[in-house]
CSV table of C-alpha atoms in Angstrom, one decimal:
chain,number,residue,atom,x,y,z
A,1,MET,CA,-31.2,89.0,58.0
A,2,TYR,CA,-27.3,88.7,56.1
A,3,ASN,CA,-26.7,87.8,52.6
A,4,ALA,CA,-24.0,86.0,51.7
A,5,SER,CA,-22.7,89.0,49.8
A,6,ASP,CA,-23.4,91.0,53.2
A,7,LEU,CA,-20.2,88.6,54.6
A,8,ARG,CA,-17.2,90.4,55.2
A,9,LYS,CA,-14.6,90.2,58.0
A,10,GLY,CA,-16.0,91.1,61.5
A,11,LEU,CA,-19.5,90.4,60.7
A,12,LYS,CA,-21.1,88.9,63.8
A,13,ILE,CA,-23.9,86.0,62.3
A,14,MET,CA,-25.6,83.4,64.5
A,15,MET,CA,-24.8,79.7,63.7
A,16,ASP,CA,-26.3,76.9,65.3
A,17,GLY,CA,-27.2,78.6,68.4
A,18,ASP,CA,-23.9,80.5,69.2
A,19,PRO,CA,-22.6,84.2,68.1
A,20,TYR,CA,-20.1,83.7,65.5
A,21,ILE,CA,-17.6,86.5,64.3
A,22,ILE,CA,-16.0,86.3,60.7
A,23,SER,CA,-12.5,86.3,61.0
A,24,GLU,CA,-11.0,85.8,57.8
A,25,PHE,CA,-12.7,85.9,54.4
A,26,GLU,CA,-12.8,84.6,50.7
A,27,PHE,CA,-14.7,85.6,47.9
A,28,ASN,CA,-14.2,82.2,44.9
A,29,LYS,CA,-16.0,82.4,42.0
A,30,PRO,CA,-15.1,79.9,39.5
A,31,GLY,CA,-15.8,81.0,35.6
A,32,LYS,CA,-19.2,82.1,34.9
A,33,GLY,CA,-20.1,79.4,37.9
A,34,GLN,CA,-21.3,80.6,41.9
A,35,ALA,CA,-19.6,82.3,44.1
A,36,HIS,CA,-19.2,81.2,47.5
A,37,TYR,CA,-17.6,82.6,50.1
A,38,ARG,CA,-15.3,81.0,52.6
A,39,CYS,CA,-15.4,82.3,56.6
A,40,LYS,CA,-12.9,81.1,58.8
A,41,MET,CA,-15.2,82.0,61.9
A,42,ARG,CA,-14.3,82.3,65.9
A,43,ASN,CA,-17.3,81.1,68.1
A,44,LEU,CA,-17.6,84.5,70.7
A,45,ILE,CA,-18.2,82.3,73.5
A,46,THR,CA,-16.4,79.2,73.5
A,47,GLY,CA,-13.6,80.7,71.1
A,48,ASN,CA,-13.7,78.0,69.1
A,49,SER,CA,-12.7,78.7,65.1
A,50,ALA,CA,-15.1,77.3,62.4
A,51,GLU,CA,-14.7,76.9,58.6
A,52,ARG,CA,-17.6,77.2,56.3
A,53,THR,CA,-18.3,77.2,53.2
A,54,TYR,CA,-21.6,79.6,51.7
A,55,ARG,CA,-22.8,80.1,48.6
A,56,SER,CA,-24.5,83.2,47.0
A,57,GLY,CA,-28.6,82.5,48.1
A,58,ASP,CA,-27.5,81.5,51.6
A,59,LYS,CA,-28.9,83.6,54.7
A,60,PHE,CA,-27.7,84.3,57.6
A,61,GLU,CA,-29.6,85.3,61.1
A,62,PRO,CA,-27.4,88.3,62.5
A,63,ALA,CA,-25.9,87.9,66.3
A,64,PRO,CA,-28.2,89.8,68.5
A,65,LEU,CA,-25.8,91.3,70.8
A,66,GLU,CA,-25.9,94.2,73.0
A,67,GLU,CA,-23.4,97.5,72.5
A,68,ARG,CA,-21.7,98.9,75.5
A,69,ASN,CA,-19.6,102.0,75.1
A,70,MET,CA,-16.3,101.3,76.9
A,71,GLN,CA,-12.9,103.0,78.3
A,72,PHE,CA,-10.1,100.6,78.4
A,73,LEU,CA,-8.8,100.9,81.3
A,74,TYR,CA,-5.3,98.5,81.4
A,75,SER,CA,-4.3,94.9,80.6
A,76,GLN,CA,-2.8,92.6,83.1
A,77,GLY,CA,-1.4,89.2,81.7
A,78,ASN,CA,-4.4,88.2,79.8
A,79,GLU,CA,-7.1,90.2,81.4
A,80,TYR,CA,-8.5,93.4,79.6
A,81,HIS,CA,-10.0,95.8,82.0
A,82,PHE,CA,-12.6,98.1,80.7
A,83,MET,CA,-15.0,100.2,82.4
A,84,ASP,CA,-18.5,101.9,80.9
A,85,THR,CA,-18.5,105.3,80.4
A,86,LYS,CA,-22.0,105.9,81.7
A,87,ASP,CA,-22.5,103.7,84.7
A,88,PHE,CA,-19.3,103.2,85.4
A,89,GLU,CA,-19.3,99.5,85.8
A,90,GLN,CA,-15.8,97.4,85.4
A,91,PHE,CA,-15.7,94.7,83.0
A,92,VAL,CA,-12.5,91.7,82.6
A,93,VAL,CA,-12.4,90.4,79.2
A,94,ASP,CA,-9.6,87.7,78.4
A,95,ALA,CA,-7.5,87.9,75.6
A,96,GLU,CA,-9.2,85.0,73.9
A,97,HIS,CA,-11.9,87.6,73.3
A,98,ILE,CA,-9.8,90.4,72.3
A,99,GLY,CA,-7.7,88.8,69.8
A,100,ASP,CA,-6.5,91.1,66.6
A,101,SER,CA,-7.7,93.9,68.6
A,102,ALA,CA,-4.8,93.7,71.1
A,103,ASN,CA,-2.5,95.5,68.6
A,104,PHE,CA,-4.4,98.6,68.6
A,105,LEU,CA,-5.7,99.2,72.0
A,106,VAL,CA,-4.5,101.9,74.2
A,107,ASP,CA,-5.1,103.2,78.0
A,108,ASN,CA,-8.1,105.6,78.0
A,109,MET,CA,-9.2,104.7,74.4
A,110,GLU,CA,-13.0,104.5,74.2
A,111,VAL,CA,-14.2,101.3,72.3
A,112,ASP,CA,-18.0,99.6,72.4
A,113,VAL,CA,-17.5,96.3,73.7
A,114,LEU,CA,-20.4,93.2,72.6
A,115,PHE,CA,-21.9,91.2,75.1
A,116,PHE,CA,-24.2,88.3,74.5
A,117,LYS,CA,-26.8,87.1,77.4
A,118,GLY,CA,-24.4,89.7,79.4
A,119,GLN,CA,-21.5,88.5,79.1
A,120,PRO,CA,-18.6,90.6,77.5
A,121,MET,CA,-18.0,88.7,74.0
A,122,ASP,CA,-15.8,91.0,71.6
A,123,VAL,CA,-14.2,94.5,71.5
A,124,THR,CA,-15.2,96.5,68.3
A,125,LEU,CA,-12.5,99.6,68.5
A,126,PRO,CA,-12.7,103.0,66.3
A,127,ILE,CA,-12.3,102.1,62.7
A,128,PHE,CA,-9.3,105.0,62.5
A,129,VAL,CA,-6.6,105.2,65.7
A,130,ASN,CA,-3.7,107.0,65.9
A,131,LEU,CA,-0.5,104.7,67.5
A,132,THR,CA,3.3,106.0,68.0
A,133,VAL,CA,6.1,104.4,65.9
A,134,THR,CA,7.8,103.2,68.3
A,135,GLN,CA,10.6,101.6,66.1
A,136,ALA,CA,11.4,102.4,62.5
A,137,ASP,CA,14.4,101.9,60.3
A,138,PRO,CA,16.1,104.6,58.5
A,139,TRP,CA,14.9,104.1,54.1
A,140,ALA,CA,17.4,103.2,52.3
A,141,LYS,CA,17.7,105.5,49.9
A,142,GLY,CA,18.0,104.0,45.8
A,143,ASP,CA,16.1,100.8,47.1
A,144,THR,CA,13.9,100.1,44.3
A,145,SER,CA,12.1,97.0,45.5
A,146,GLY,CA,9.4,98.5,43.7
A,147,THR,CA,7.2,98.5,47.2
A,148,ASP,CA,7.6,102.2,48.5
A,149,THR,CA,7.2,100.3,51.5
A,150,LYS,CA,9.4,99.8,55.4
A,151,PRO,CA,8.0,97.8,58.0
A,152,VAL,CA,8.0,99.7,61.6
A,153,THR,CA,6.4,98.9,65.1
A,154,VAL,CA,4.0,101.3,66.6
A,155,GLN,CA,4.1,101.4,70.8
A,156,THR,CA,1.1,98.1,71.5
A,157,GLY,CA,4.3,96.1,69.3
A,158,TYR,CA,2.3,95.6,66.6
A,159,ILE,CA,4.2,95.6,63.1
A,160,LEU,CA,3.4,97.4,59.8
A,161,GLN,CA,4.5,98.9,56.2
A,162,VAL,CA,4.4,102.4,55.9
A,163,PRO,CA,5.9,104.6,53.5
A,164,PRO,CA,9.4,105.5,53.6
A,165,PHE,CA,9.4,108.9,55.0
A,166,VAL,CA,8.5,107.8,58.7
A,167,SER,CA,10.1,107.8,61.8
A,168,GLU,CA,10.6,107.3,65.0
A,169,GLY,CA,8.6,109.3,67.3
A,170,ASP,CA,5.9,109.8,64.8
A,171,LYS,CA,2.2,109.6,64.8
A,172,ILE,CA,0.6,107.3,62.6
A,173,GLN,CA,-3.1,107.0,61.5
A,174,ILE,CA,-4.0,102.8,61.0
A,175,ASP,CA,-7.1,101.4,59.7
A,176,THR,CA,-8.7,99.0,62.1
A,177,ARG,CA,-10.5,97.3,59.8
A,178,THR,CA,-7.3,96.2,57.6
A,179,GLY,CA,-4.7,96.9,60.2
A,180,ALA,CA,-3.4,99.1,57.4
A,181,TYR,CA,-1.4,102.6,57.8
A,182,VAL,CA,-3.6,105.6,56.5
A,183,THR,CA,-1.4,108.9,57.3
A,184,ARG,CA,1.2,110.2,59.9
A,185,VAL,CA,-0.4,112.7,62.3
A,186,LYS,CA,0.8,116.0,64.0
B,1,MET,CA,7.8,107.6,40.5
B,2,GLU,CA,10.3,105.3,39.6
B,3,LYS,CA,9.4,103.3,36.1
B,4,ASN,CA,9.2,100.3,38.0
B,5,SER,CA,6.4,100.7,39.6
B,6,LEU,CA,3.4,98.4,38.7
B,7,LEU,CA,1.2,101.1,37.0
B,8,TRP,CA,4.0,101.6,34.9
B,9,ARG,CA,4.5,97.9,34.0
B,10,ARG,CA,1.0,97.4,33.8
B,11,ALA,CA,0.9,100.6,31.0
B,12,ALA,CA,3.4,98.2,29.2
B,13,VAL,CA,1.7,95.2,29.5
B,14,ILE,CA,-1.7,96.8,28.1
B,15,GLN,CA,0.5,98.1,25.3
B,16,ALA,CA,1.9,94.8,24.5
B,17,VAL,CA,-1.4,93.8,24.2
B,18,ARG,CA,-2.5,96.0,21.6
B,19,ARG,CA,0.2,95.5,19.5
B,20,PHE,CA,-0.2,91.5,19.7
B,21,PHE,CA,-3.8,92.2,18.1
B,22,HIS,CA,-3.0,95.0,15.7
B,23,GLU,CA,0.1,92.8,14.1
B,24,HIS,CA,-2.4,89.5,13.4
B,25,GLY,CA,-5.7,91.8,11.6
B,26,TYR,CA,-7.5,92.6,14.5
B,27,LEU,CA,-10.0,96.2,14.4
B,28,GLU,CA,-10.0,97.4,17.8
B,29,VAL,CA,-13.3,98.9,18.2
B,30,GLU,CA,-15.4,100.5,21.5
B,31,THR,CA,-18.4,99.7,22.3
B,32,PRO,CA,-21.0,101.2,24.4
B,33,LEU,CA,-21.0,100.0,28.4
B,34,ARG,CA,-24.5,100.9,29.6
B,35,LEU,CA,-27.1,99.1,27.3
B,36,PRO,CA,-30.7,98.7,28.1
B,37,SER,CA,-30.9,94.2,27.9
B,38,LEU,CA,-27.8,92.0,28.8
B,39,ILE,CA,-27.2,88.6,28.1
B,40,PRO,CA,-29.1,86.6,30.9
B,41,GLU,CA,-26.5,84.3,33.1
B,42,ALA,CA,-27.8,82.5,36.5
B,43,TYR,CA,-24.5,84.3,38.7
B,44,ILE,CA,-23.8,86.8,37.1
B,45,GLU,CA,-25.6,89.9,38.6
B,46,PRO,CA,-25.4,93.3,36.4
B,47,GLU,CA,-25.7,96.9,38.2
B,48,GLU,CA,-28.4,99.1,37.0
B,49,ALA,CA,-27.9,101.8,35.6
B,50,SER,CA,-30.8,104.4,35.4
B,51,GLY,CA,-33.1,101.8,33.9
B,52,TRP,CA,-30.5,100.1,31.8
B,53,TYR,CA,-27.3,97.9,32.6
B,54,LEU,CA,-23.8,98.3,33.1
B,55,GLN,CA,-22.0,95.6,30.8
B,56,THR,CA,-20.9,92.5,32.6
B,57,SER,CA,-18.7,91.6,29.4
B,58,PRO,CA,-18.7,93.2,25.6
B,59,GLU,CA,-19.9,90.3,24.5
B,60,ILE,CA,-23.7,91.5,22.7
B,61,CYS,CA,-21.5,94.2,21.1
B,62,MET,CA,-18.7,92.6,19.6
B,63,LYS,CA,-21.1,89.3,18.6
B,64,ARG,CA,-23.3,91.9,16.2
B,65,LEU,CA,-20.6,94.0,15.1
B,66,LEU,CA,-19.3,89.9,13.9
B,67,ALA,CA,-22.3,89.6,12.6
B,68,ALA,CA,-22.3,92.7,10.7
B,69,GLY,CA,-19.2,91.6,8.2
B,70,HIS,CA,-15.7,92.9,10.7
B,71,PRO,CA,-13.9,89.5,10.9
B,72,ARG,CA,-11.3,90.3,13.5
B,73,LEU,CA,-12.2,92.4,16.6
B,74,PHE,CA,-10.4,93.3,19.8
B,75,GLN,CA,-11.6,95.5,22.3
B,76,ILE,CA,-10.2,96.6,26.1
B,77,CYS,CA,-13.0,97.9,28.3
B,78,LYS,CA,-14.4,98.0,32.1
B,79,CYS,CA,-17.0,95.5,32.8
B,80,PHE,CA,-19.2,95.6,36.0
B,81,ARG,CA,-20.5,92.4,38.5
B,82,ARG,CA,-22.2,93.1,41.6
B,83,HIS,CA,-20.6,91.5,44.8
B,84,GLU,CA,-17.6,89.9,43.4
B,85,ARG,CA,-14.8,91.2,45.1
B,86,GLY,CA,-12.3,89.1,46.9
B,87,ALA,CA,-8.3,89.1,45.9
B,88,ARG,CA,-8.6,87.9,42.3
B,89,HIS,CA,-11.7,89.9,41.9
B,90,LEU,CA,-13.0,93.6,41.4
B,91,PRO,CA,-16.8,94.6,41.2
B,92,GLU,CA,-15.4,96.9,38.3
B,93,PHE,CA,-12.5,95.9,36.5
B,94,THR,CA,-11.0,95.4,32.8
B,95,MET,CA,-11.4,92.6,30.1
B,96,LEU,CA,-9.8,92.2,27.0
B,97,GLU,CA,-11.9,90.2,24.5
B,98,TRP,CA,-11.2,89.3,20.6
B,99,TYR,CA,-13.3,87.2,18.2
B,100,ARG,CA,-12.9,85.7,14.6
B,101,VAL,CA,-14.8,84.3,12.3
B,102,GLU,CA,-13.8,80.9,10.6
B,103,ALA,CA,-12.6,79.6,13.8
B,104,ASP,CA,-13.1,77.3,16.6
B,105,TYR,CA,-12.4,76.9,20.3
B,106,THR,CA,-8.8,74.7,19.1
B,107,ASP,CA,-7.7,77.8,17.3
B,108,LEU,CA,-8.5,80.5,20.4
B,109,MET,CA,-6.5,77.9,22.5
B,110,ILE,CA,-2.9,78.1,19.5
B,111,GLU,CA,-4.0,81.8,20.1
B,112,CYS,CA,-3.6,82.1,23.2
B,113,GLU,CA,0.1,80.5,23.3
B,114,SER,CA,0.7,82.8,20.7
B,115,LEU,CA,-0.1,85.7,22.8
B,116,PHE,CA,2.0,84.9,25.6
B,117,ALA,CA,4.4,84.1,23.5
B,118,PHE,CA,4.5,87.5,21.8
B,119,LEU,CA,3.9,89.0,26.0
B,120,ALA,CA,6.8,86.9,27.0
B,121,GLU,CA,9.0,88.6,24.2
B,122,GLU,CA,7.6,91.5,24.3
B,123,LEU,CA,8.0,92.3,28.2
B,124,GLN,CA,11.4,90.1,28.4
B,125,GLN,CA,9.5,88.0,30.6
B,126,PRO,CA,10.0,83.7,29.3
B,127,GLU,CA,8.0,83.3,32.4
B,128,VAL,CA,6.5,84.3,35.3
B,129,GLU,CA,6.4,83.5,39.5
B,130,VAL,CA,2.9,83.2,40.9
B,131,GLY,CA,3.4,83.1,44.7
B,132,GLU,CA,6.3,80.3,45.2
B,133,GLY,CA,6.0,79.0,42.2
B,134,ARG,CA,7.2,79.8,38.2
B,135,VAL,CA,5.5,78.9,35.5
B,136,GLY,CA,7.3,78.8,32.0
B,137,LEU,CA,5.5,80.0,29.5
B,138,ALA,CA,6.5,78.8,26.2
B,139,ALA,CA,4.2,76.5,23.9
B,140,PRO,CA,3.2,74.6,23.9
B,141,TRP,CA,0.7,74.0,27.1
B,142,GLU,CA,-1.0,71.7,29.1
B,143,ARG,CA,-4.5,70.6,27.5
B,144,LEU,CA,-6.5,68.8,29.8
B,145,THR,CA,-10.1,68.1,29.9
B,146,VAL,CA,-12.5,68.8,32.9
B,147,ALA,CA,-13.0,65.3,33.2
B,148,GLU,CA,-9.5,64.5,33.1
B,149,ALA,CA,-8.7,67.6,35.8
B,150,PHE,CA,-11.5,66.1,38.0
B,151,CYS,CA,-10.2,62.4,37.9
B,152,ARG,CA,-6.2,64.2,38.9
B,153,PHE,CA,-7.0,66.0,41.5
B,154,SER,CA,-10.7,65.9,43.3
B,155,PRO,CA,-11.9,63.8,45.3
B,156,ILE,CA,-14.9,63.1,43.8
B,157,THR,CA,-15.6,62.5,40.1
B,158,LEU,CA,-16.6,65.4,37.3
B,159,VAL,CA,-20.0,63.1,36.9
B,160,GLU,CA,-20.5,62.5,40.7
B,161,SER,CA,-20.0,66.4,41.1
B,162,LEU,CA,-22.9,66.8,39.0
B,163,ASP,CA,-24.9,65.1,40.8
B,164,LEU,CA,-24.4,66.2,43.9
B,165,GLY,CA,-24.4,70.0,42.3
B,166,THR,CA,-21.2,70.4,43.8
B,167,PHE,CA,-19.2,71.3,40.9
B,168,ASP,CA,-18.7,74.7,41.4
B,169,GLU,CA,-16.9,74.3,44.9
B,170,THR,CA,-15.1,70.8,44.2
B,171,PHE,CA,-13.6,72.9,41.3
B,172,SER,CA,-12.4,76.3,43.4
B,173,LYS,CA,-11.1,73.6,46.0
B,174,HIS,CA,-9.5,70.7,44.5
B,175,VAL,CA,-9.0,70.9,40.8
B,176,GLU,CA,-8.1,75.2,40.2
B,177,PRO,CA,-5.6,75.3,42.5
B,178,LYS,CA,-3.7,73.1,41.5
B,179,LEU,CA,-4.2,73.7,37.5
B,180,GLY,CA,-1.2,75.0,35.4
B,181,TRP,CA,1.6,75.2,37.4
B,182,GLN,CA,4.3,73.3,35.2
B,183,HIS,CA,3.0,75.4,32.1
B,184,PRO,CA,-0.1,77.1,31.1
B,185,CYS,CA,-3.4,74.6,31.4
B,186,LEU,CA,-5.9,75.2,28.8
B,187,LEU,CA,-8.7,73.2,30.2
B,188,HIS,CA,-11.3,72.5,27.8
B,189,ASP,CA,-14.9,70.3,27.1
B,190,TYR,CA,-17.2,71.6,29.6
B,191,PRO,CA,-20.5,70.0,30.7
B,192,ALA,CA,-22.9,70.9,27.8
B,193,ALA,CA,-24.9,73.2,30.8
B,194,MET,CA,-22.1,75.1,31.8
B,195,GLY,CA,-21.2,76.5,28.3
B,196,ALA,CA,-24.4,78.6,27.4
B,197,LEU,CA,-23.3,81.0,24.5
B,198,ALA,CA,-20.8,77.7,23.1
B,199,ARG,CA,-21.6,75.1,20.7
B,200,LEU,CA,-21.6,71.6,21.5
B,201,ARG,CA,-19.4,69.7,20.1
B,202,PRO,CA,-20.9,68.4,16.6
B,203,GLY,CA,-21.6,64.3,17.3
B,204,ASN,CA,-20.9,64.6,20.8
B,205,PRO,CA,-23.9,66.9,22.6
B,206,GLU,CA,-22.5,66.3,26.5
B,207,VAL,CA,-19.7,68.4,25.8
B,208,ALA,CA,-19.8,72.2,24.9
B,209,GLU,CA,-16.9,73.6,23.2
B,210,ARG,CA,-15.7,76.1,25.7
B,211,PHE,CA,-11.8,76.1,28.0
B,212,GLU,CA,-10.4,78.5,29.9
B,213,LEU,CA,-6.9,79.2,30.6
B,214,TYR,CA,-5.2,78.8,34.1
B,215,VAL,CA,-1.6,79.9,35.2
B,216,GLY,CA,-0.3,78.7,38.7
B,217,GLY,CA,-4.1,78.4,40.0
B,218,LEU,CA,-5.1,81.5,38.3
B,219,GLU,CA,-8.1,81.8,35.9
B,220,LEU,CA,-7.4,84.0,33.4
B,221,ALA,CA,-9.5,83.4,30.5
B,222,ASN,CA,-12.6,81.3,29.2
B,223,GLY,CA,-13.0,81.1,25.7
B,224,PHE,CA,-15.4,79.1,22.4
B,225,SER,CA,-16.5,77.9,19.6
B,226,GLU,CA,-19.8,80.2,19.3
B,227,LEU,CA,-22.9,79.8,18.9
B,228,THR,CA,-24.5,80.5,16.0
B,229,ASP,CA,-28.0,79.1,16.3
B,230,ALA,CA,-30.7,81.7,17.6
B,231,ASP,CA,-33.9,79.4,18.5
B,232,GLU,CA,-30.9,77.5,20.5
B,233,GLN,CA,-30.1,80.5,21.6
B,234,ARG,CA,-32.9,82.0,23.0
B,235,ASP,CA,-33.9,78.4,25.2
B,236,ARG,CA,-31.2,78.8,26.9
B,237,LEU,CA,-31.5,82.7,27.6
B,238,LEU,CA,-34.6,81.5,28.7
B,239,ALA,CA,-33.6,78.6,31.0
B,240,ALA,CA,-31.1,81.1,32.6
B,241,GLN,CA,-33.9,83.6,32.8
B,242,ALA,CA,-35.5,80.9,34.7
B,243,ASN,CA,-33.0,79.9,36.6
B,244,ILE,CA,-32.6,83.9,37.6
B,245,ARG,CA,-35.7,84.2,39.1
B,246,ALA,CA,-36.1,81.7,41.2
B,247,GLN,CA,-33.3,83.2,42.9
B,248,GLY,CA,-35.1,85.9,43.7
B,249,ARG,CA,-34.0,88.3,41.3
B,250,ASP,CA,-35.2,90.3,37.8
B,251,PRO,CA,-33.6,89.1,34.8
B,252,GLY,CA,-34.5,91.6,32.8
B,253,PRO,CA,-35.2,92.1,29.3
B,254,MET,CA,-34.4,89.8,26.7
B,255,PRO,CA,-31.6,90.5,24.4
B,256,GLU,CA,-33.4,90.7,21.3
B,257,ARG,CA,-31.2,92.6,18.8
B,258,PHE,CA,-28.3,90.3,20.2
B,259,LEU,CA,-30.8,86.9,19.3
B,260,LEU,CA,-31.8,88.8,15.8
B,261,ALA,CA,-27.9,89.3,14.9
B,262,LEU,CA,-27.3,85.5,15.8
B,263,HIS,CA,-28.9,84.6,12.5
B,264,ASN,CA,-26.3,86.2,11.2
B,265,LEU,CA,-22.9,85.4,12.5
B,266,PRO,CA,-20.6,83.2,11.2
B,267,SER,CA,-19.2,80.7,12.5
B,268,SER,CA,-16.5,81.9,15.1
B,269,ALA,CA,-15.3,82.0,18.4
B,270,GLY,CA,-14.9,84.4,20.8
B,271,ILE,CA,-12.5,85.1,24.4
B,272,ALA,CA,-12.8,87.0,27.5
B,273,LEU,CA,-9.7,87.4,29.3
B,274,GLY,CA,-9.4,89.6,32.4
B,275,LEU,CA,-6.3,92.2,31.7
B,276,ASP,CA,-5.9,93.0,35.6
B,277,ARG,CA,-4.8,89.4,36.4
B,278,LEU,CA,-3.1,88.7,33.2
B,279,ILE,CA,-1.3,92.4,34.7
B,280,MET,CA,-0.9,90.2,37.9
B,281,LEU,CA,1.0,87.0,36.6
B,282,PHE,CA,3.5,89.4,34.5
B,283,THR,CA,4.0,91.6,38.2
B,284,GLY,CA,4.0,88.8,40.5
B,285,ALA,CA,1.2,90.8,42.2
B,286,SER,CA,-0.5,88.0,44.4
B,287,CYS,CA,-3.6,90.6,44.5
B,288,ILE,CA,-5.9,92.2,42.0
B,289,ASP,CA,-5.7,95.7,44.2
B,290,GLN,CA,-2.0,96.0,43.7
B,291,VAL,CA,-2.4,96.3,40.0
B,292,VAL,CA,-5.1,99.2,39.8
B,293,THR,CA,-5.2,102.7,40.3
B,294,PHE,CA,-8.0,102.6,42.8
B,295,THR,CA,-10.6,99.9,44.5
B,296,PRO,CA,-14.1,100.9,45.5
B,297,ASP,CA,-12.9,100.7,49.0
B,298,ILE,CA,-10.6,103.5,49.1
B,299,LEU,CA,-12.9,106.2,46.9
C-alpha cells in the first residue's frame, strides 16, 4: 500500500478498479492544518483524466502492472512500435498511452513498457537520456535577466531551458522525470 | 556571479530583516535544533534524530528564554517537517520567529506592517510581484476575520466547513488563493480549536487570538497571543497527542520543561514567518526551490 506522502508525479495506483498514473501533483498545507495532495491522473486504459484531492492518512493500492524491457523501433503517426528485448515480440502503443514520454523517445532506446492484463499501457523511460540539440540561439552577452538560462530545441522537438554555453549540435543529458537539463555530454 | 542573482538578493533580505530587529531592541538568539521532546502538533510530523527530534519550530526554547526574563527575542533558524514538499514547502526550511512580552496579536499585526515597510524601504521595493499581480506593501493592510473570509470567498460558511470537517480543503481551494492581492491581508480570529498554543479571546472562548499573514495568496506568517495557562496548555497538548495516536503515529514525550516554564511566561505574543517565502516575495520567485542553495532532490 502507498501512503499519501508517497504520492508523486508518475506513481501508478488503482482507483475504482482501474490503473491510473499521476500526471500532475500539488502538495498543499494551510498553516497548521492538514496536508492535502491535489492529483491530476490519467486512466491508463481509457486515457481519461481525473482530478482528486487526497489527505494525509489516505492509502492507495499500487496498480498491478507487468513491466517488460523493450526497444523503441520507430513511430508512425500516432503509433509507436516497440520490440521485446527477450522474445522479440513486437507491440504497438498509441500516442495517447505514450504521453509526454514522446519528448524523450529516440530510435533504439531501451525502455520499460507497462502491461495491465496483457495490454501495453505506459512507457517508463530511463531516468537520464542523452539528446542532440537541433536548435539553439547564441547567448546574448550582457543579458542580466538573472535567469542564466536560454531555451533550446532537441531532436525530438522538445524545448527546454539550458545554460548559455550549450550550442547547436551538442549532446545534453536530460532528467526524464522533470524534463530538466542535467549536463552537457561528450 | 552577478550581484542581482537570487542568492545575493536572498542575503540582502536576511540582512535587512536582522537590521529591523536590531533597531527595534530585539535580542538575536540561537537555540538547539535537536531536542528531546517537541510540542505535539496533529499535522506536523517531526524528523527523528538519534532518539531526539529535529525542531519543527524554535517555539519551545524561545518561550523558555522569554519566561527566563528576556523581553524581546528573534531567531533565524532551520526547521524540519517530514513529507512537506511542494512549490511552497521544503522539508528543511528557514524560519524567522520573534517574541515580545506585554504584547498581543494585534501588536504583532502592526509590527508586521512595520517590518514590511522597513524591508520595502531598504530593498527599494514598495510593491512585490506575485504571478501576474503586484501588491503594494504600504500600511494599513487589510484585516479580515476567518469567518468574513469564508463569507466572501467560499461557497460554504466557516461553521459549515467545520461541521463537515473540510475546513483545510475549503480554505486552500477557495479562500487562500484570494487573500492579499490589493494589500497584504491579516487573516485573524481563528476557531478556538485551530490555535493550539494561542490564548482564547477574553470573553469569547470560541475565538483564538491567532492571525496569519497572506500576500498574493501566499501564506507567510502565523502569530498569536501566547497561552500562558500551563494547565490549559497541557490539556490541549494531550488532545493533540491523542489525535496523533489516532493517526497511527507516536506523539513522543510531553515537553515537560516547556510546560513548567509557562508558569513564568509573562503576557506575550509570538510569530513565525517563513523566511524562504518572504524571499520568494521580494524576488518574484514562483517556487521555493529558486530561493535556496540546494533542495533535497539534488543532494
